[in-house]
């Protein structure tokens, strides 16, 4: 069983569309994250949820909206996609916000054309 | 912003030890030092973390300078599978908003 799984793995879509990326963890962790890795390979945190509550919201356009229906899921919805949104998006989880070991998913490569 | 400085790239031979340096001169007393690595086309993978004392686990060792302004990740015997980008990260603890801020990392190449 994959600890942190994201779907889809690849997503190609046109500008202006709305899309979602799903993330699920089966580790029983309380905290989940979304990271974005751009073309220069920089990994930047976007959001962090603890027990379904938002605890970190970095400077991210409000076209990006995370949703956590339960502790095991943190989905990322993106409205009005732009070319600059093309990146690899990683979901991660940790036992708690103050735990060192985070587990990352395999990533979703989003390409906006 | 990342608060660590690492060499852009390093090379190693298979089965030899590798020492990956990291400078973090502005580290605060509550910052832990974490190391993650990212294999090609994979998500980052936790390697090790520490606060003041040197740490060992099955993957690597972490040597922390006495003044904590630098640290070194030690891979005792590099394998081809260790070729990855290694990130040294300072993580805040003690509150409800701990998070990991990744820098550029060091790209490690391992030659057979």
PDB file of N, CA and C in Angstrom, chain A residues 55-103:
ATOM      1  N   UNK A  55      -3.491  25.455   8.679  1.00  0.00           N
ATOM      2  CA  UNK A  55      -2.547  26.094   9.590  1.00  0.00           C
ATOM      3  C   UNK A  55      -1.475  26.882   8.857  1.00  0.00           C
ATOM      4  N   UNK A  56      -1.222  26.575   7.614  1.00  0.00           N
ATOM      5  CA  UNK A  56      -0.272  27.344   6.816  1.00  0.00           C
ATOM      6  C   UNK A  56      -0.903  27.642   5.474  1.00  0.00           C
ATOM      7  N   UNK A  57      -0.859  28.895   5.097  1.00  0.00           N
ATOM      8  CA  UNK A  57      -1.325  29.306   3.780  1.00  0.00           C
ATOM      9  C   UNK A  57      -0.324  30.308   3.264  1.00  0.00           C
ATOM     10  N   UNK A  58       0.652  29.822   2.504  1.00  0.00           N
ATOM     11  CA  UNK A  58       1.661  30.719   1.971  1.00  0.00           C
ATOM     12  C   UNK A  58       1.044  31.591   0.895  1.00  0.00           C
ATOM     13  N   UNK A  59       1.845  32.482   0.351  1.00  0.00           N
ATOM     14  CA  UNK A  59       1.331  33.426  -0.660  1.00  0.00           C
ATOM     15  C   UNK A  59       1.003  32.656  -1.932  1.00  0.00           C
ATOM     16  N   UNK A  60      -0.216  32.219  -1.987  1.00  0.00           N
ATOM     17  CA  UNK A  60      -0.670  31.423  -3.125  1.00  0.00           C
ATOM     18  C   UNK A  60      -1.915  32.116  -3.680  1.00  0.00           C
ATOM     19  N   UNK A  61      -2.048  32.242  -5.002  1.00  0.00           N
ATOM     20  CA  UNK A  61      -3.261  32.866  -5.556  1.00  0.00           C
ATOM     21  C   UNK A  61      -4.522  32.172  -5.052  1.00  0.00           C
ATOM     22  N   UNK A  62      -5.571  32.939  -4.825  1.00  0.00           N
ATOM     23  CA  UNK A  62      -6.771  32.297  -4.287  1.00  0.00           C
ATOM     24  C   UNK A  62      -7.510  31.463  -5.323  1.00  0.00           C
ATOM     25  N   UNK A  63      -6.924  31.308  -6.498  1.00  0.00           N
ATOM     26  CA  UNK A  63      -7.433  30.313  -7.450  1.00  0.00           C
ATOM     27  C   UNK A  63      -7.153  28.898  -6.944  1.00  0.00           C
ATOM     28  N   UNK A  64      -6.214  28.794  -6.020  1.00  0.00           N
ATOM     29  CA  UNK A  64      -5.864  27.504  -5.432  1.00  0.00           C
ATOM     30  C   UNK A  64      -6.648  27.347  -4.136  1.00  0.00           C
ATOM     31  N   UNK A  65      -7.445  26.293  -4.058  1.00  0.00           N
ATOM     32  CA  UNK A  65      -8.210  26.088  -2.833  1.00  0.00           C
ATOM     33  C   UNK A  65      -8.066  24.642  -2.376  1.00  0.00           C
ATOM     34  N   UNK A  66      -7.438  24.444  -1.209  1.00  0.00           N
ATOM     35  CA  UNK A  66      -7.333  23.103  -0.657  1.00  0.00           C
ATOM     36  C   UNK A  66      -8.628  22.736   0.052  1.00  0.00           C
ATOM     37  N   UNK A  67      -8.916  21.442   0.058  1.00  0.00           N
ATOM     38  CA  UNK A  67     -10.097  20.974   0.778  1.00  0.00           C
ATOM     39  C   UNK A  67      -9.741  19.671   1.487  1.00  0.00           C
ATOM     40  N   UNK A  68     -10.071  19.625   2.770  1.00  0.00           N
ATOM     41  CA  UNK A  68      -9.746  18.445   3.561  1.00  0.00           C
ATOM     42  C   UNK A  68     -11.035  17.855   4.120  1.00  0.00           C
ATOM     43  N   UNK A  69     -11.623  16.895   3.438  1.00  0.00           N
ATOM     44  CA  UNK A  69     -12.882  16.301   3.925  1.00  0.00           C
ATOM     45  C   UNK A  69     -12.697  15.491   5.202  1.00  0.00           C
ATOM     46  N   UNK A  70     -11.508  14.944   5.381  1.00  0.00           N
ATOM     47  CA  UNK A  70     -11.168  14.237   6.610  1.00  0.00           C
ATOM     48  C   UNK A  70      -9.655  14.238   6.749  1.00  0.00           C
ATOM     49  N   UNK A  71      -9.166  13.715   7.864  1.00  0.00           N
ATOM     50  CA  UNK A  71      -7.723  13.788   8.145  1.00  0.00           C
ATOM     51  C   UNK A  71      -6.881  13.076   7.105  1.00  0.00           C
ATOM     52  N   UNK A  72      -7.451  12.098   6.441  1.00  0.00           N
ATOM     53  CA  UNK A  72      -6.672  11.274   5.516  1.00  0.00           C
ATOM     54  C   UNK A  72      -6.612  11.845   4.104  1.00  0.00           C
ATOM     55  N   UNK A  73      -7.358  12.907   3.857  1.00  0.00           N
ATOM     56  CA  UNK A  73      -7.433  13.458   2.498  1.00  0.00           C
ATOM     57  C   UNK A  73      -7.190  14.953   2.489  1.00  0.00           C
ATOM     58  N   UNK A  74      -6.411  15.388   1.510  1.00  0.00           N
ATOM     59  CA  UNK A  74      -6.241  16.826   1.277  1.00  0.00           C
ATOM     60  C   UNK A  74      -6.180  17.006  -0.232  1.00  0.00           C
ATOM     61  N   UNK A  75      -7.256  17.536  -0.770  1.00  0.00           N
ATOM     62  CA  UNK A  75      -7.352  17.722  -2.217  1.00  0.00           C
ATOM     63  C   UNK A  75      -7.018  19.169  -2.563  1.00  0.00           C
ATOM     64  N   UNK A  76      -6.535  19.354  -3.775  1.00  0.00           N
ATOM     65  CA  UNK A  76      -6.169  20.688  -4.241  1.00  0.00           C
ATOM     66  C   UNK A  76      -6.979  21.007  -5.482  1.00  0.00           C
ATOM     67  N   UNK A  77      -7.770  22.054  -5.390  1.00  0.00           N
ATOM     68  CA  UNK A  77      -8.586  22.478  -6.531  1.00  0.00           C
ATOM     69  C   UNK A  77      -7.997  23.765  -7.087  1.00  0.00           C
ATOM     70  N   UNK A  78      -7.866  23.824  -8.393  1.00  0.00           N
ATOM     71  CA  UNK A  78      -7.286  25.000  -9.029  1.00  0.00           C
ATOM     72  C   UNK A  78      -8.260  25.531 -10.068  1.00  0.00           C
ATOM     73  N   UNK A  79      -8.660  26.786  -9.890  1.00  0.00           N
ATOM     74  CA  UNK A  79      -9.573  27.444 -10.841  1.00  0.00           C
ATOM     75  C   UNK A  79      -8.792  28.236 -11.877  1.00  0.00           C
ATOM     76  N   UNK A  80      -9.404  28.401 -13.036  1.00  0.00           N
ATOM     77  CA  UNK A  80      -8.870  29.291 -14.080  1.00  0.00           C
ATOM     78  C   UNK A  80      -7.369  29.087 -14.277  1.00  0.00           C
ATOM     79  N   UNK A  81      -6.993  27.906 -14.644  1.00  0.00           N
ATOM     80  CA  UNK A  81      -5.580  27.557 -14.748  1.00  0.00           C
ATOM     81  C   UNK A  81      -4.832  28.479 -15.695  1.00  0.00           C
ATOM     82  N   UNK A  82      -3.590  28.812 -15.299  1.00  0.00           N
ATOM     83  CA  UNK A  82      -2.718  29.674 -16.102  1.00  0.00           C
ATOM     84  C   UNK A  82      -1.464  28.892 -16.481  1.00  0.00           C
ATOM     85  N   UNK A  83      -0.768  29.404 -17.505  1.00  0.00           N
ATOM     86  CA  UNK A  83       0.453  28.724 -17.960  1.00  0.00           C
ATOM     87  C   UNK A  83       1.454  28.567 -16.815  1.00  0.00           C
ATOM     88  N   UNK A  84       1.544  29.589 -15.971  1.00  0.00           N
ATOM     89  CA  UNK A  84       2.508  29.578 -14.869  1.00  0.00           C
ATOM     90  C   UNK A  84       2.196  28.571 -13.779  1.00  0.00           C
ATOM     91  N   UNK A  85       1.031  27.945 -13.861  1.00  0.00           N
ATOM     92  CA  UNK A  85       0.691  26.917 -12.873  1.00  0.00           C
ATOM     93  C   UNK A  85       1.336  25.581 -13.212  1.00  0.00           C
ATOM     94  N   UNK A  86       1.904  25.490 -14.390  1.00  0.00           N
ATOM     95  CA  UNK A  86       2.574  24.249 -14.792  1.00  0.00           C
ATOM     96  C   UNK A  86       3.720  23.966 -13.833  1.00  0.00           C
ATOM     97  N   UNK A  87       3.692  22.795 -13.231  1.00  0.00           N
ATOM     98  CA  UNK A  87       4.679  22.432 -12.204  1.00  0.00           C
ATOM     99  C   UNK A  87       4.381  21.005 -11.770  1.00  0.00           C
ATOM    100  N   UNK A  88       5.211  20.525 -10.848  1.00  0.00           N
ATOM    101  CA  UNK A  88       4.897  19.253 -10.195  1.00  0.00           C
ATOM    102  C   UNK A  88       4.394  19.577  -8.792  1.00  0.00           C
ATOM    103  N   UNK A  89       3.259  19.027  -8.445  1.00  0.00           N
ATOM    104  CA  UNK A  89       2.644  19.283  -7.148  1.00  0.00           C
ATOM    105  C   UNK A  89       2.786  18.031  -6.285  1.00  0.00           C
ATOM    106  N   UNK A  90       3.326  18.238  -5.077  1.00  0.00           N
ATOM    107  CA  UNK A  90       3.535  17.121  -4.164  1.00  0.00           C
ATOM    108  C   UNK A  90       2.652  17.275  -2.936  1.00  0.00           C
ATOM    109  N   UNK A  91       2.029  16.190  -2.582  1.00  0.00           N
ATOM    110  CA  UNK A  91       1.305  16.103  -1.332  1.00  0.00           C
ATOM    111  C   UNK A  91       2.212  15.409  -0.325  1.00  0.00           C
ATOM    112  N   UNK A  92       2.085  15.752   0.946  1.00  0.00           N
ATOM    113  CA  UNK A  92       2.896  15.121   1.981  1.00  0.00           C
ATOM    114  C   UNK A  92       2.087  15.041   3.262  1.00  0.00           C
ATOM    115  N   UNK A  93       2.548  14.200   4.175  1.00  0.00           N
ATOM    116  CA  UNK A  93       1.902  14.133   5.479  1.00  0.00           C
ATOM    117  C   UNK A  93       2.956  13.892   6.552  1.00  0.00           C
ATOM    118  N   UNK A  94       2.615  14.273   7.771  1.00  0.00           N
ATOM    119  CA  UNK A  94       3.465  13.994   8.926  1.00  0.00           C
ATOM    120  C   UNK A  94       2.555  13.732  10.118  1.00  0.00           C
ATOM    121  N   UNK A  95       3.127  13.116  11.127  1.00  0.00           N
ATOM    122  CA  UNK A  95       2.325  12.745  12.297  1.00  0.00           C
ATOM    123  C   UNK A  95       1.671  13.977  12.935  1.00  0.00           C
ATOM    124  N   UNK A  96       2.439  15.036  12.987  1.00  0.00           N
ATOM    125  CA  UNK A  96       1.959  16.281  13.585  1.00  0.00           C
ATOM    126  C   UNK A  96       2.756  17.407  12.949  1.00  0.00           C
ATOM    127  N   UNK A  97       2.336  18.673  13.136  1.00  0.00           N
ATOM    128  CA  UNK A  97       3.072  19.783  12.508  1.00  0.00           C
ATOM    129  C   UNK A  97       4.510  19.882  12.980  1.00  0.00           C
ATOM    130  N   UNK A  98       4.781  19.386  14.176  1.00  0.00           N
ATOM    131  CA  UNK A  98       6.119  19.544  14.713  1.00  0.00           C
ATOM    132  C   UNK A  98       6.933  18.244  14.640  1.00  0.00           C
ATOM    133  N   UNK A  99       6.600  17.373  13.704  1.00  0.00           N
ATOM    134  CA  UNK A  99       7.373  16.153  13.535  1.00  0.00           C
ATOM    135  C   UNK A  99       8.270  16.268  12.316  1.00  0.00           C
ATOM    136  N   UNK A 100       9.503  15.796  12.447  1.00  0.00           N
ATOM    137  CA  UNK A 100      10.507  15.990  11.403  1.00  0.00           C
ATOM    138  C   UNK A 100      10.241  15.184  10.151  1.00  0.00           C
ATOM    139  N   UNK A 101       9.713  13.976  10.315  1.00  0.00           N
ATOM    140  CA  UNK A 101       9.640  13.076   9.187  1.00  0.00           C
ATOM    141  C   UNK A 101       8.328  13.254   8.437  1.00  0.00           C
ATOM    142  N   UNK A 102       8.436  13.791   7.234  1.00  0.00           N
ATOM    143  CA  UNK A 102       7.267  13.933   6.372  1.00  0.00           C
ATOM    144  C   UNK A 102       7.369  12.919   5.242  1.00  0.00           C
ATOM    145  N   UNK A 103       6.229  12.398   4.864  1.00  0.00           N
ATOM    146  CA  UNK A 103       6.168  11.429   3.773  1.00  0.00           C
ATOM    147  C   UNK A 103       5.530  12.108   2.569  1.00  0.00           C
TER     148      UNK A 103
END
